[in-house]
Short mmCIF file of C-alpha atoms and ligand atoms in Angstrom, two decimals:
data_model
loop_
_atom_site.label_atom_id
_atom_site.label_comp_id
_atom_site.label_asym_id
_atom_site.label_seq_id
_atom_site.Cartn_x
_atom_site.Cartn_y
_atom_site.Cartn_z
CA MET Z 1 305.90 122.51 38.61
CA ARG Z 2 307.76 125.29 40.10
CA ILE Z 3 305.09 127.90 41.71
CA ALA Z 4 305.60 130.95 43.15
CA VAL Z 5 302.76 131.96 45.80
CA ILE Z 6 303.04 135.78 46.61
CA GLY Z 7 301.49 136.80 49.84
CA SER Z 8 302.17 134.48 52.93
CA GLY Z 9 298.99 135.07 55.19
CA TYR Z 10 296.48 132.32 55.60
CA VAL Z 11 295.42 131.37 52.41
CA GLY Z 12 299.10 132.27 50.86
CA LEU Z 13 301.13 129.96 53.63
CA VAL Z 14 298.71 127.05 53.74
CA SER Z 15 298.46 126.71 49.82
CA ALA Z 16 302.63 126.99 49.53
CA ALA Z 17 302.73 124.24 52.05
CA CYS Z 18 300.12 122.05 50.24
CA PHE Z 19 301.50 122.72 46.92
CA ALA Z 20 305.05 121.37 48.18
CA GLU Z 21 302.96 118.53 49.96
CA ILE Z 22 301.51 117.59 46.66
CA GLY Z 23 305.13 117.43 44.95
CA HIS Z 24 305.69 120.71 43.58
CA ASP Z 25 308.67 123.13 43.83
CA VAL Z 26 307.26 126.39 45.59
CA ILE Z 27 308.49 129.66 46.80
CA SER Z 28 306.34 131.40 49.23
CA VAL Z 29 306.87 135.14 49.17
CA ASP Z 30 306.06 138.22 51.53
CA ASN Z 31 307.13 141.74 51.80
CA ASP Z 32 307.48 141.48 55.38
CA ALA Z 33 310.89 140.52 56.08
CA ASN Z 34 310.16 139.54 59.79
CA LYS Z 35 307.59 137.19 58.73
CA ILE Z 36 310.08 135.49 56.35
CA SER Z 37 312.91 135.38 58.68
CA ALA Z 38 310.56 134.03 61.33
CA LEU Z 39 309.37 131.21 58.60
CA GLU Z 40 313.07 130.59 57.61
CA ARG Z 41 313.68 129.71 61.57
CA GLY Z 42 311.15 127.44 61.61
CA GLU Z 43 308.56 129.47 63.29
CA VAL Z 44 304.81 129.07 62.55
CA PRO Z 45 302.98 132.45 62.62
CA ILE Z 46 299.18 131.16 62.52
CA HIS Z 47 297.31 128.39 64.66
CA GLU Z 48 296.42 126.03 61.93
CA ARG Z 49 296.37 122.33 62.18
CA PHE Z 50 298.86 120.18 60.31
CA LEU Z 51 300.64 123.61 59.00
CA ALA Z 52 303.75 123.20 61.28
CA GLU Z 53 304.06 119.58 60.47
CA LEU Z 54 303.84 120.60 56.29
CA LEU Z 55 306.17 123.50 56.89
CA GLN Z 56 308.79 121.04 58.70
CA ARG Z 57 308.26 118.41 56.21
CA HIS Z 58 308.94 120.55 53.17
CA HIS Z 59 310.80 123.79 54.27
CA GLY Z 60 314.56 123.64 52.76
CA PHE Z 61 313.46 120.80 50.27
CA ARG Z 62 310.38 121.51 48.08
CA LEU Z 63 309.41 124.93 49.69
CA ARG Z 64 311.51 127.95 50.00
CA PHE Z 65 310.81 131.37 51.70
CA SER Z 66 311.75 134.79 49.97
CA THR Z 67 311.07 138.64 50.18
CA SER Z 68 311.73 139.04 46.33
CA VAL Z 69 308.73 139.04 44.06
CA ALA Z 70 311.25 139.21 41.09
CA HIS Z 71 313.25 136.18 41.89
CA ALA Z 72 310.34 133.95 42.79
CA VAL Z 73 308.75 134.91 39.48
CA LYS Z 74 311.73 134.27 37.28
CA ALA Z 75 312.12 131.06 39.40
CA SER Z 76 308.76 129.84 38.34
CA ASP Z 77 306.40 128.60 35.70
CA ALA Z 78 302.92 129.45 37.69
CA ILE Z 79 302.60 132.34 39.82
CA PHE Z 80 299.61 132.42 42.58
CA ILE Z 81 298.41 135.82 43.86
CA THR Z 82 297.25 135.37 47.53
CA VAL Z 83 297.52 138.96 48.98
CA GLY Z 84 294.79 140.63 51.05
CA THR Z 85 291.99 142.24 49.65
CA PRO Z 86 290.49 144.13 52.38
CA GLN Z 87 287.38 146.21 52.51
CA SER Z 88 287.67 149.56 51.31
CA ALA Z 89 285.57 152.53 52.91
CA THR Z 90 282.75 151.95 50.46
CA GLY Z 91 282.46 148.05 51.22
CA GLU Z 92 284.03 147.15 47.99
CA ALA Z 93 287.07 145.20 47.87
CA ASP Z 94 290.42 147.23 47.94
CA LEU Z 95 292.53 145.39 45.01
CA SER Z 96 295.35 147.96 45.77
CA PHE Z 97 297.90 145.21 46.93
CA VAL Z 98 296.93 143.07 44.17
CA GLU Z 99 297.84 145.69 41.62
CA ALA Z 100 300.81 146.48 43.37
CA VAL Z 101 301.81 142.70 43.17
CA ALA Z 102 300.71 142.71 39.56
CA GLN Z 103 303.19 145.61 38.95
CA GLU Z 104 306.15 143.73 40.47
CA ILE Z 105 305.19 140.53 38.55
CA ALA Z 106 305.00 142.21 35.13
CA SER Z 107 308.67 143.76 35.38
CA ALA Z 108 309.98 140.14 36.08
CA ILE Z 109 308.12 138.03 33.32
CA CYS Z 110 310.69 137.04 30.85
CA THR Z 111 309.47 133.27 29.91
CA ARG Z 112 305.95 132.23 29.70
CA LYS Z 113 303.96 132.28 32.94
CA VAL Z 114 300.25 131.77 34.14
CA VAL Z 115 299.48 134.38 36.58
CA ILE Z 116 296.67 132.98 39.02
CA GLU Z 117 294.34 135.11 41.29
CA LYS Z 118 293.69 132.97 44.47
CA SER Z 119 292.73 135.72 46.75
CA THR Z 120 289.05 136.31 47.11
CA VAL Z 121 288.30 139.27 44.36
CA PRO Z 122 285.44 140.64 42.44
CA VAL Z 123 284.41 139.16 39.22
CA ARG Z 124 286.38 140.74 36.40
CA THR Z 125 289.58 141.21 38.58
CA CYS Z 126 291.14 138.81 36.06
CA GLU Z 127 290.50 141.40 33.17
CA PHE Z 128 292.19 144.14 35.38
CA LEU Z 129 294.80 141.67 36.24
CA ARG Z 130 295.65 141.22 32.58
CA LYS Z 131 295.29 144.98 31.73
CA SER Z 132 297.65 145.74 34.69
CA LEU Z 133 300.30 143.22 33.55
CA LEU Z 134 300.17 144.58 30.08
CA PHE Z 135 300.61 148.33 31.00
CA ASN Z 136 303.52 147.48 33.44
CA GLY Z 137 305.49 145.88 30.69
CA ALA Z 138 304.63 142.21 30.29
CA LYS Z 139 304.52 140.91 26.96
CA SER Z 140 301.19 139.39 25.97
CA GLU Z 141 302.45 136.28 24.50
CA LEU Z 142 304.78 135.67 27.66
CA PHE Z 143 301.62 135.33 30.17
CA SER Z 144 297.75 134.43 30.78
CA VAL Z 145 295.93 135.00 33.69
CA ALA Z 146 293.44 132.53 35.51
CA SER Z 147 291.24 132.40 38.51
CA ASN Z 148 291.53 129.46 41.17
CA PRO Z 149 289.41 130.24 43.96
CA GLU Z 150 290.06 128.99 47.43
CA PHE Z 151 287.42 127.57 49.66
CA LEU Z 152 289.81 127.02 52.74
CA ARG Z 153 288.29 127.68 56.41
CA GLU Z 154 290.35 128.50 59.00
CA GLY Z 155 291.15 125.63 61.56
CA THR Z 156 290.99 122.95 58.97
CA ALA Z 157 292.56 124.85 55.85
CA VAL Z 158 295.08 122.09 55.13
CA THR Z 159 292.69 119.56 54.81
CA ASP Z 160 290.16 121.85 52.97
CA PHE Z 161 293.15 122.01 50.44
CA LEU Z 162 294.20 118.37 50.13
CA TYR Z 163 290.56 116.89 50.47
CA PRO Z 164 288.51 119.73 48.45
CA ASP Z 165 284.85 119.40 47.58
CA ARG Z 166 285.94 121.04 44.37
CA ILE Z 167 288.76 122.49 42.68
CA VAL Z 168 287.56 125.61 40.35
CA ILE Z 169 289.76 126.23 37.39
CA GLY Z 170 288.52 129.30 35.74
CA ALA Z 171 290.51 130.18 32.74
CA ASP Z 172 290.04 131.61 29.24
CA ASP Z 173 292.98 129.77 27.45
CA GLU Z 174 294.00 126.57 26.94
CA PHE Z 175 297.59 127.04 28.47
CA SER Z 176 296.37 128.05 31.75
CA THR Z 177 294.03 125.30 32.10
CA SER Z 178 296.34 122.51 31.23
CA MET Z 179 298.87 124.25 33.59
CA LEU Z 180 296.40 124.28 36.76
CA ARG Z 181 294.99 120.73 35.62
CA GLN Z 182 298.80 119.50 36.00
CA ILE Z 183 299.27 121.32 39.19
CA TYR Z 184 296.05 119.88 40.90
CA ALA Z 185 296.56 116.33 39.16
CA PRO Z 186 297.97 114.67 42.37
CA LEU Z 187 294.29 115.30 43.96
CA ALA Z 188 292.13 115.06 40.82
CA SER Z 189 293.62 111.87 39.84
CA GLY Z 190 293.69 110.65 43.29
CA SER Z 191 297.39 109.96 43.22
CA TYR Z 192 298.09 111.83 46.58
CA TYR Z 193 295.68 110.00 48.62
CA SER Z 194 297.33 106.54 47.89
CA CYS Z 195 300.92 107.98 49.23
CA ALA Z 196 302.48 106.43 52.43
CA ASP Z 197 302.35 109.43 54.62
CA THR Z 198 299.51 111.77 53.74
CA ILE Z 199 297.76 114.39 55.85
CA PRO Z 200 294.99 112.05 57.36
CA PHE Z 201 291.44 112.99 56.65
CA SER Z 202 288.64 112.09 59.06
CA GLY Z 203 285.31 112.09 57.51
CA ARG Z 204 284.25 110.38 54.18
CA ALA Z 205 286.25 108.20 52.21
CA PHE Z 206 288.08 110.12 49.46
CA THR Z 207 289.62 108.92 46.41
CA LYS Z 208 289.58 111.89 43.81
CA ALA Z 209 288.99 115.71 44.05
CA ARG Z 210 286.58 117.04 41.49
CA ALA Z 211 287.74 119.55 39.34
CA ILE Z 212 285.57 122.32 37.79
CA ILE Z 213 286.54 123.91 34.73
CA THR Z 214 284.90 127.27 34.05
CA ASN Z 215 285.96 130.54 32.48
CA ALA Z 216 287.46 133.18 34.59
CA LYS Z 217 284.59 135.41 35.37
CA SER Z 218 282.59 132.27 36.50
CA ALA Z 219 285.23 131.24 38.55
CA GLU Z 220 285.35 134.43 40.26
CA LEU Z 221 281.57 134.64 40.78
CA ILE Z 222 281.43 131.02 42.28
CA LYS Z 223 283.69 132.40 45.17
CA HIS Z 224 281.78 135.50 46.26
CA ALA Z 225 278.42 133.78 45.52
CA SER Z 226 279.42 130.72 47.64
CA ASN Z 227 280.37 132.79 50.73
CA ALA Z 228 277.19 134.87 50.48
CA PHE Z 229 275.18 131.85 50.17
CA LEU Z 230 277.06 130.34 53.33
CA ALA Z 231 276.49 133.68 55.12
CA MET Z 232 272.99 133.67 53.91
CA LYS Z 233 272.39 130.33 55.48
CA ILE Z 234 273.68 131.19 58.74
CA SER Z 235 271.74 134.20 59.07
CA PHE Z 236 268.42 132.22 58.00
CA ILE Z 237 268.77 129.71 60.52
CA ASN Z 238 269.39 132.58 63.11
CA ALA Z 239 266.19 134.43 62.07
CA VAL Z 240 264.37 130.73 62.51
CA ALA Z 241 266.05 130.64 66.03
CA ASN Z 242 264.68 133.95 67.08
CA ILE Z 243 261.03 132.52 66.18
CA SER Z 244 261.89 129.18 67.67
CA GLU Z 245 262.66 130.92 70.86
CA SER Z 246 259.54 133.12 70.90
CA VAL Z 247 257.30 130.16 70.46
CA GLY Z 248 259.19 127.60 72.87
CA ALA Z 249 260.37 125.57 69.88
CA ASP Z 250 263.77 124.11 70.00
CA ILE Z 251 266.37 125.10 67.26
CA THR Z 252 268.44 122.11 67.33
CA GLU Z 253 265.45 119.78 66.60
CA VAL Z 254 264.24 122.24 64.04
CA CYS Z 255 267.72 122.18 62.09
CA GLU Z 256 267.76 118.38 62.55
CA GLY Z 257 264.31 118.30 60.48
CA ILE Z 258 265.49 120.85 58.11
CA GLY Z 259 269.06 119.48 57.33
CA ALA Z 260 267.68 115.92 56.92
CA ASP Z 261 266.44 117.25 53.61
CA SER Z 262 269.03 116.26 51.24
CA ARG Z 263 268.40 119.37 49.17
CA ILE Z 264 269.53 121.68 52.14
CA GLY Z 265 271.78 119.50 54.13
CA PRO Z 266 272.80 119.67 57.90
CA ARG Z 267 275.72 121.85 57.60
CA PHE Z 268 276.09 125.69 58.31
CA LEU Z 269 272.63 125.31 60.46
CA ASN Z 270 274.24 126.11 63.76
CA ALA Z 271 272.30 129.13 65.35
CA GLY Z 272 274.65 131.40 67.38
CA ILE Z 273 275.82 135.07 67.76
CA GLY Z 274 276.08 135.40 63.98
CA TYR Z 275 278.92 134.86 61.57
CA GLY Z 276 282.38 136.66 61.90
CA GLY Z 277 285.90 136.18 60.38
CA SER Z 278 287.99 137.71 57.87
CA CYS Z 279 285.62 136.72 55.01
CA PHE Z 280 282.10 136.40 55.09
CA PRO Z 281 281.29 140.12 56.48
CA LYS Z 282 283.69 141.39 53.95
CA ASP Z 283 282.91 139.16 51.22
CA VAL Z 284 279.00 139.57 51.54
CA GLN Z 285 279.62 143.37 51.54
CA ALA Z 286 281.73 143.14 48.59
CA PHE Z 287 279.40 140.90 46.50
CA GLN Z 288 276.58 143.64 46.97
CA ALA Z 289 278.94 146.13 45.90
CA VAL Z 290 279.43 143.98 42.69
CA ALA Z 291 275.70 143.67 42.39
CA ASN Z 292 275.19 147.65 42.63
CA GLN Z 293 277.91 148.21 40.34
CA CYS Z 294 276.23 145.88 37.54
CA GLY Z 295 272.84 147.97 38.28
CA TYR Z 296 271.38 145.19 40.45
CA ASP Z 297 269.95 145.74 44.27
CA PHE Z 298 270.82 142.39 45.91
CA ALA Z 299 268.50 143.50 48.86
CA LEU Z 300 268.62 139.85 50.00
CA LEU Z 301 272.29 140.40 51.10
CA THR Z 302 271.32 143.61 53.05
CA GLU Z 303 268.96 141.55 55.16
CA VAL Z 304 271.64 138.76 55.68
CA MET Z 305 274.07 141.44 56.96
CA ARG Z 306 271.20 143.20 59.15
CA ILE Z 307 270.08 139.85 61.01
CA ASN Z 308 273.85 139.02 61.79
CA THR Z 309 274.32 142.41 63.41
CA ASP Z 310 271.17 142.04 65.08
CA GLN Z 311 271.92 138.71 66.50
CA GLN Z 312 274.67 140.12 68.61
CA LYS Z 313 272.09 143.02 69.85
CA ARG Z 314 269.81 139.99 70.96
CA PHE Z 315 272.45 138.11 72.53
CA LEU Z 316 273.28 141.54 74.95
CA ALA Z 317 269.65 141.76 75.50
CA LYS Z 318 269.45 138.04 76.69
CA ILE Z 319 272.64 138.83 79.03
CA ARG Z 320 270.81 141.86 80.36
CA SER Z 321 267.70 139.92 80.91
CA ALA Z 322 269.56 137.15 82.79
CA LEU Z 323 271.74 139.41 84.82
CA TRP Z 324 269.33 142.56 85.30
CA THR Z 325 272.00 145.29 85.23
CA LEU Z 326 275.56 145.13 83.67
CA ARG Z 327 277.63 147.70 85.49
CA GLY Z 328 279.96 146.32 87.88
CA LYS Z 329 279.02 142.82 86.93
CA LYS Z 330 281.98 140.18 86.55
CA LEU Z 331 281.68 138.23 83.64
CA ALA Z 332 283.48 135.09 82.64
CA VAL Z 333 283.93 134.81 78.73
CA LEU Z 334 284.77 131.70 76.99
CA GLY Z 335 286.04 132.37 73.72
CA LEU Z 336 287.85 135.55 71.67
CA ALA Z 337 288.47 133.87 68.39
CA PHE Z 338 285.56 134.44 65.54
CA LYS Z 339 285.09 130.64 65.74
CA GLY Z 340 286.65 127.39 67.17
CA ASP Z 341 290.23 126.04 66.12
CA THR Z 342 291.57 129.37 65.28
CA ASP Z 343 293.53 132.24 67.05
CA ASP Z 344 291.91 134.60 64.42
CA ILE Z 345 289.69 137.44 66.05
CA ARG Z 346 289.11 139.61 62.99
CA GLU Z 347 285.31 140.42 62.80
CA SER Z 348 284.89 138.09 65.76
CA PRO Z 349 281.33 138.47 67.41
CA ALA Z 350 282.98 137.37 70.77
CA ILE Z 351 284.98 140.71 70.76
CA ALA Z 352 282.01 142.92 69.63
CA VAL Z 353 280.12 141.31 72.42
CA ILE Z 354 282.80 141.89 75.01
CA GLN Z 355 283.34 145.24 73.91
CA ALA Z 356 279.60 146.01 74.22
CA LEU Z 357 279.66 144.61 77.75
CA LEU Z 358 282.92 146.70 78.78
CA LYS Z 359 281.07 149.76 77.70
CA GLU Z 360 277.99 149.00 79.67
CA GLY Z 361 280.31 148.95 82.71
CA ALA Z 362 280.93 145.21 83.18
CA HIS Z 363 284.12 143.54 84.12
CA VAL Z 364 285.39 140.86 81.67
CA ARG Z 365 287.65 137.86 82.69
CA ALA Z 366 288.09 136.00 79.64
CA TYR Z 367 289.80 132.86 78.24
CA ASP Z 368 290.42 131.44 74.82
CA PRO Z 369 292.84 128.20 73.97
CA ALA Z 370 294.66 130.33 71.13
CA ALA Z 371 293.39 133.66 70.63
CA ILE Z 372 294.41 135.59 74.09
CA ALA Z 373 298.00 136.74 72.53
CA ARG Z 374 296.50 138.22 69.61
CA THR Z 375 293.45 139.85 71.39
CA ARG Z 376 296.13 141.54 73.89
CA HIS Z 377 298.29 142.54 70.60
CA MET Z 378 295.23 144.08 68.96
CA HIS Z 379 293.22 145.32 71.47
CA PRO Z 380 295.92 146.68 73.97
CA GLN Z 381 293.34 149.33 75.44
CA THR Z 382 290.63 147.03 75.74
CA ALA Z 383 290.31 146.09 79.71
CA ILE Z 384 289.94 142.42 79.12
CA GLU Z 385 291.45 140.65 82.60
CA TYR Z 386 292.68 136.85 81.07
CA ALA Z 387 292.32 133.96 82.58
CA ASP Z 388 294.58 130.48 82.16
CA ASP Z 389 291.59 128.18 81.44
CA ALA Z 390 287.78 128.14 81.68
CA TYR Z 391 287.90 127.32 85.19
CA ASP Z 392 289.98 130.39 86.18
CA ALA Z 393 287.78 132.36 84.25
CA ALA Z 394 284.65 131.35 86.10
CA THR Z 395 286.14 131.68 89.40
CA GLY Z 396 284.48 134.22 91.52
CA CYS Z 397 282.35 135.77 88.13
CA ASP Z 398 278.60 136.42 88.36
CA ALA Z 399 277.77 134.55 85.26
CA LEU Z 400 279.52 132.53 82.50
CA LEU Z 401 279.16 133.46 78.77
CA ILE Z 402 280.19 131.00 75.94
CA LEU Z 403 281.09 133.03 72.86
CA THR Z 404 283.24 131.00 70.66
CA GLU Z 405 282.54 127.03 69.76
CA TRP Z 406 285.97 125.68 70.76
CA ASN Z 407 285.43 121.90 71.17
CA GLU Z 408 287.11 121.75 74.83
CA PHE Z 409 284.18 124.41 75.74
CA ALA Z 410 281.48 121.70 75.13
CA LYS Z 411 283.27 119.25 77.53
CA LEU Z 412 283.41 121.51 80.85
CA ASP Z 413 283.22 120.09 84.31
CA LEU Z 414 279.71 121.80 84.91
CA GLY Z 415 279.67 120.69 88.50
CA ARG Z 416 283.01 122.35 88.95
CA ILE Z 417 281.65 125.40 86.89
CA ARG Z 418 278.65 125.84 89.37
CA SER Z 419 280.97 125.77 92.49
CA LEU Z 420 283.20 128.48 90.82
CA LEU Z 421 280.55 130.82 90.05
CA LYS Z 422 278.77 133.31 92.10
CA TYR Z 423 275.39 133.22 90.48
CA PRO Z 424 274.42 129.83 88.48
CA VAL Z 425 274.03 131.40 85.34
CA VAL Z 426 275.50 130.51 81.87
CA ILE Z 427 274.54 132.12 78.68
CA ASP Z 428 275.83 130.16 75.48
CA GLY Z 429 276.01 132.13 72.25
CA ARG Z 430 277.00 128.88 70.51
CA ASN Z 431 274.48 126.38 71.66
CA LEU Z 432 277.01 123.83 72.96
CA TYR Z 433 275.02 122.13 75.73
CA GLU Z 434 271.72 120.50 76.34
CA ASN Z 435 269.38 122.32 78.73
CA ASN Z 436 269.13 119.04 81.40
CA GLN Z 437 272.96 118.79 81.09
CA MET Z 438 273.10 122.13 82.75
CA THR Z 439 270.02 122.24 85.01
CA GLU Z 440 271.12 118.77 86.51
CA ALA Z 441 274.61 120.46 87.25
CA GLY Z 442 272.49 123.44 89.22
CA LEU Z 443 272.81 125.80 86.34
CA ILE Z 444 270.40 128.23 84.52
CA TYR Z 445 271.40 128.09 80.81
CA TYR Z 446 270.33 130.52 78.40
CA SER Z 447 271.22 129.57 74.86
CA ILE Z 448 270.04 130.64 71.13
CA GLY Z 449 266.43 129.48 69.91
CA ARG Z 450 265.67 127.46 72.61
CA SER Z 451 263.87 127.66 76.12
CA VAL Z 452 265.80 128.56 79.34
CA GLY Z 453 266.76 125.72 81.22
CA VAL Z 454 266.17 126.05 84.83
CA PRO Z 455 266.95 123.76 87.69
CA ALA Z 456 263.60 122.56 88.99
CA LYS Z 457 264.58 123.94 92.64
CA MET Z 458 265.04 127.66 91.13
CA LEU Z 459 262.13 127.77 88.96
CA PRO Z 460 260.32 130.65 90.99
CA ILE Z 461 263.58 132.63 90.47
CA VAL Z 462 263.36 133.15 86.68
CA ASN Z 463 259.88 133.48 86.01
CA ASN Z 464 259.86 137.15 84.58
CA THR Z 465 263.29 137.93 83.04
CA ASN Z 466 262.57 139.45 79.42
CA LEU Z 467 262.98 142.29 78.55
CA ASP Z 468 263.93 144.32 75.78
CA PRO Z 469 260.48 144.90 74.07
CA GLN Z 470 262.24 146.84 71.07
CA LEU Z 471 263.69 143.30 70.17
CA HIS Z 472 260.50 141.26 70.89
CA ILE Z 473 262.70 138.72 73.19
CA PRO Z 474 259.97 136.54 74.71
CA ASP Z 475 260.19 135.30 78.35
CA SER Z 476 261.10 131.86 77.35
CA THR Z 477 261.61 130.87 80.74
CA ARG Z 478 257.80 130.22 81.13
CA GLU Z 479 256.07 127.36 79.76
CA ALA Z 480 254.92 128.30 76.39
CA ALA Z 481 251.34 129.50 76.60
CA PRO Z 482 248.55 127.03 75.68
CA VAL Z 483 247.08 128.29 72.17
CA SER Z 484 243.48 129.00 72.40
CA TYR Z 485 240.94 128.87 69.36
C1 UDX U 501 284.92 130.83 55.27
C2 UDX U 501 284.63 129.97 54.27
O1 UDX U 501 283.86 128.86 54.91
C3 UDX U 501 285.60 129.48 53.30
O2 UDX U 501 285.00 128.57 52.26
C4 UDX U 501 286.27 130.59 52.80
O3 UDX U 501 287.58 130.38 51.70
C5 UDX U 501 286.58 131.44 53.84
O4 UDX U 501 285.45 131.96 54.57
P1 UDX U 501 286.22 131.05 57.57
O5 UDX U 501 285.91 132.47 57.59
O6 UDX U 501 287.34 130.14 58.15
O7 UDX U 501 285.71 130.46 56.61
O8 UDX U 501 284.94 130.18 58.80
P2 UDX U 501 283.89 129.54 58.48
O9 UDX U 501 283.95 128.00 59.24
O10 UDX U 501 283.00 129.38 57.50
O11 UDX U 501 282.96 130.34 59.75
C6 UDX U 501 282.57 131.85 59.47
C7 UDX U 501 281.83 132.01 60.56
O12 UDX U 501 280.50 131.56 60.68
C8 UDX U 501 282.30 131.88 61.92
O13 UDX U 501 282.31 133.14 62.83
C9 UDX U 501 281.46 130.64 62.70
O14 UDX U 501 281.34 130.68 64.27
C10 UDX U 501 280.09 131.08 61.91
N1 UDX U 501 279.07 129.98 61.66
C11 UDX U 501 279.73 128.86 60.76
C12 UDX U 501 277.81 129.84 62.12
O15 UDX U 501 277.41 130.79 63.19
N2 UDX U 501 276.86 128.92 62.13
C13 UDX U 501 277.39 127.88 61.40
O16 UDX U 501 276.52 126.82 61.10
C14 UDX U 501 278.78 127.99 60.62
#
């Protein structure tokens, strides 16, 4: 199949590379000539596992790059739209990039095409897309529209594409359904998985991907509802973590117990400093805007967002409670990206926490395995000092904060960290350690939804650390008080 992918951001570039990997001839298009030139030179603009390998494997053979929508449309049977749908001032998705691309596609359609919306868009976008193509001169008999939402997580986007939980094909006509079925046939039939040099997948055995065929509106709704549900799961567990901390329970144990129920499942139950990224914050808000337009007050989503914002405030209160005052304190920060395995800092809780700390007069010395260059570029005015690694960050600092769940931050030499820090304090917003690991290394360990770990010989030091009565953060350094009846 000949495929055009319009928009070479995270979703577009990964999709284009993966379509080539499963055997299609692909043109990846972007209106940023610098980006296309860099791709032509073999540069990989994002930190994404296996992407460089796929680009190298297919560039110049089944994968080409172009800045011309018209050229790509003429040379293709299926056109995927993967341009950005940023948040507008009112919280709705701004679809102006989608519309601009639709106008360009319309004027280039001369033979039968399927135009497929892959970006995250509100329900009914396919309807508008069809209208826009018609208004801009495409003949109705020469195109169909369809929705094929992506469920790619940054960091694992390539394997999410090639080994998906499901492929959602939302189409209102047989032509589009059959075209999309053919495109995904190597995954749905399982033929890709028996090839010799497939991208490896660690985890469950994989034989075939499941295709779910729906109408276009259902597919659009599946995408928004999935992201809103996952965000709700994170906010829910963060709320439970706050109770857990108050009563002296351990959120990790609580999650193990909850997640063992197969109706709930263990994934996306990691308590922390809240969700971030380019999808959840924007999509939850956009989904709520969709609900409002339908006359439905989706108040549950307001609460999901409130808990998420509150989680950062609570973390800041925890830092204050551990360090007393922040002005002039020097803090080592591990993590800038919104999660591990990516260099993306969009809506990163780590950046929000750092900005609040700087505002309170603290000095920040930060390290991230991938996101330093992007942070320097996007926040040139922010007074962060950058370190070469975790130990360099910790050197001479008053405390160490863990803000992103990178694997390497879970494997630190804690004895070395202890020797480098001025005060023996670690405040972990991602629960990467058990209390005893830290206390055995002589460190006082604050985490989320659990009691504070204090080395035995230091117990008297931290017996009255709480603090912000408005946030009701208890003094969890003390043993839970016995309950009297
Ligand atoms: C998400 C969806 O998972 C994906 O299906 C969709 O296509 C795009 O949006 P992504 O934004 O890459 O993917 O990241 P994800 O792994 O979902 O994490 C989102 C945020 O939630 C991160 O900030 C992460 O740290 C946080 N998170 C995730 C938690 O706080 N706890 C968890 O248990 C899981």
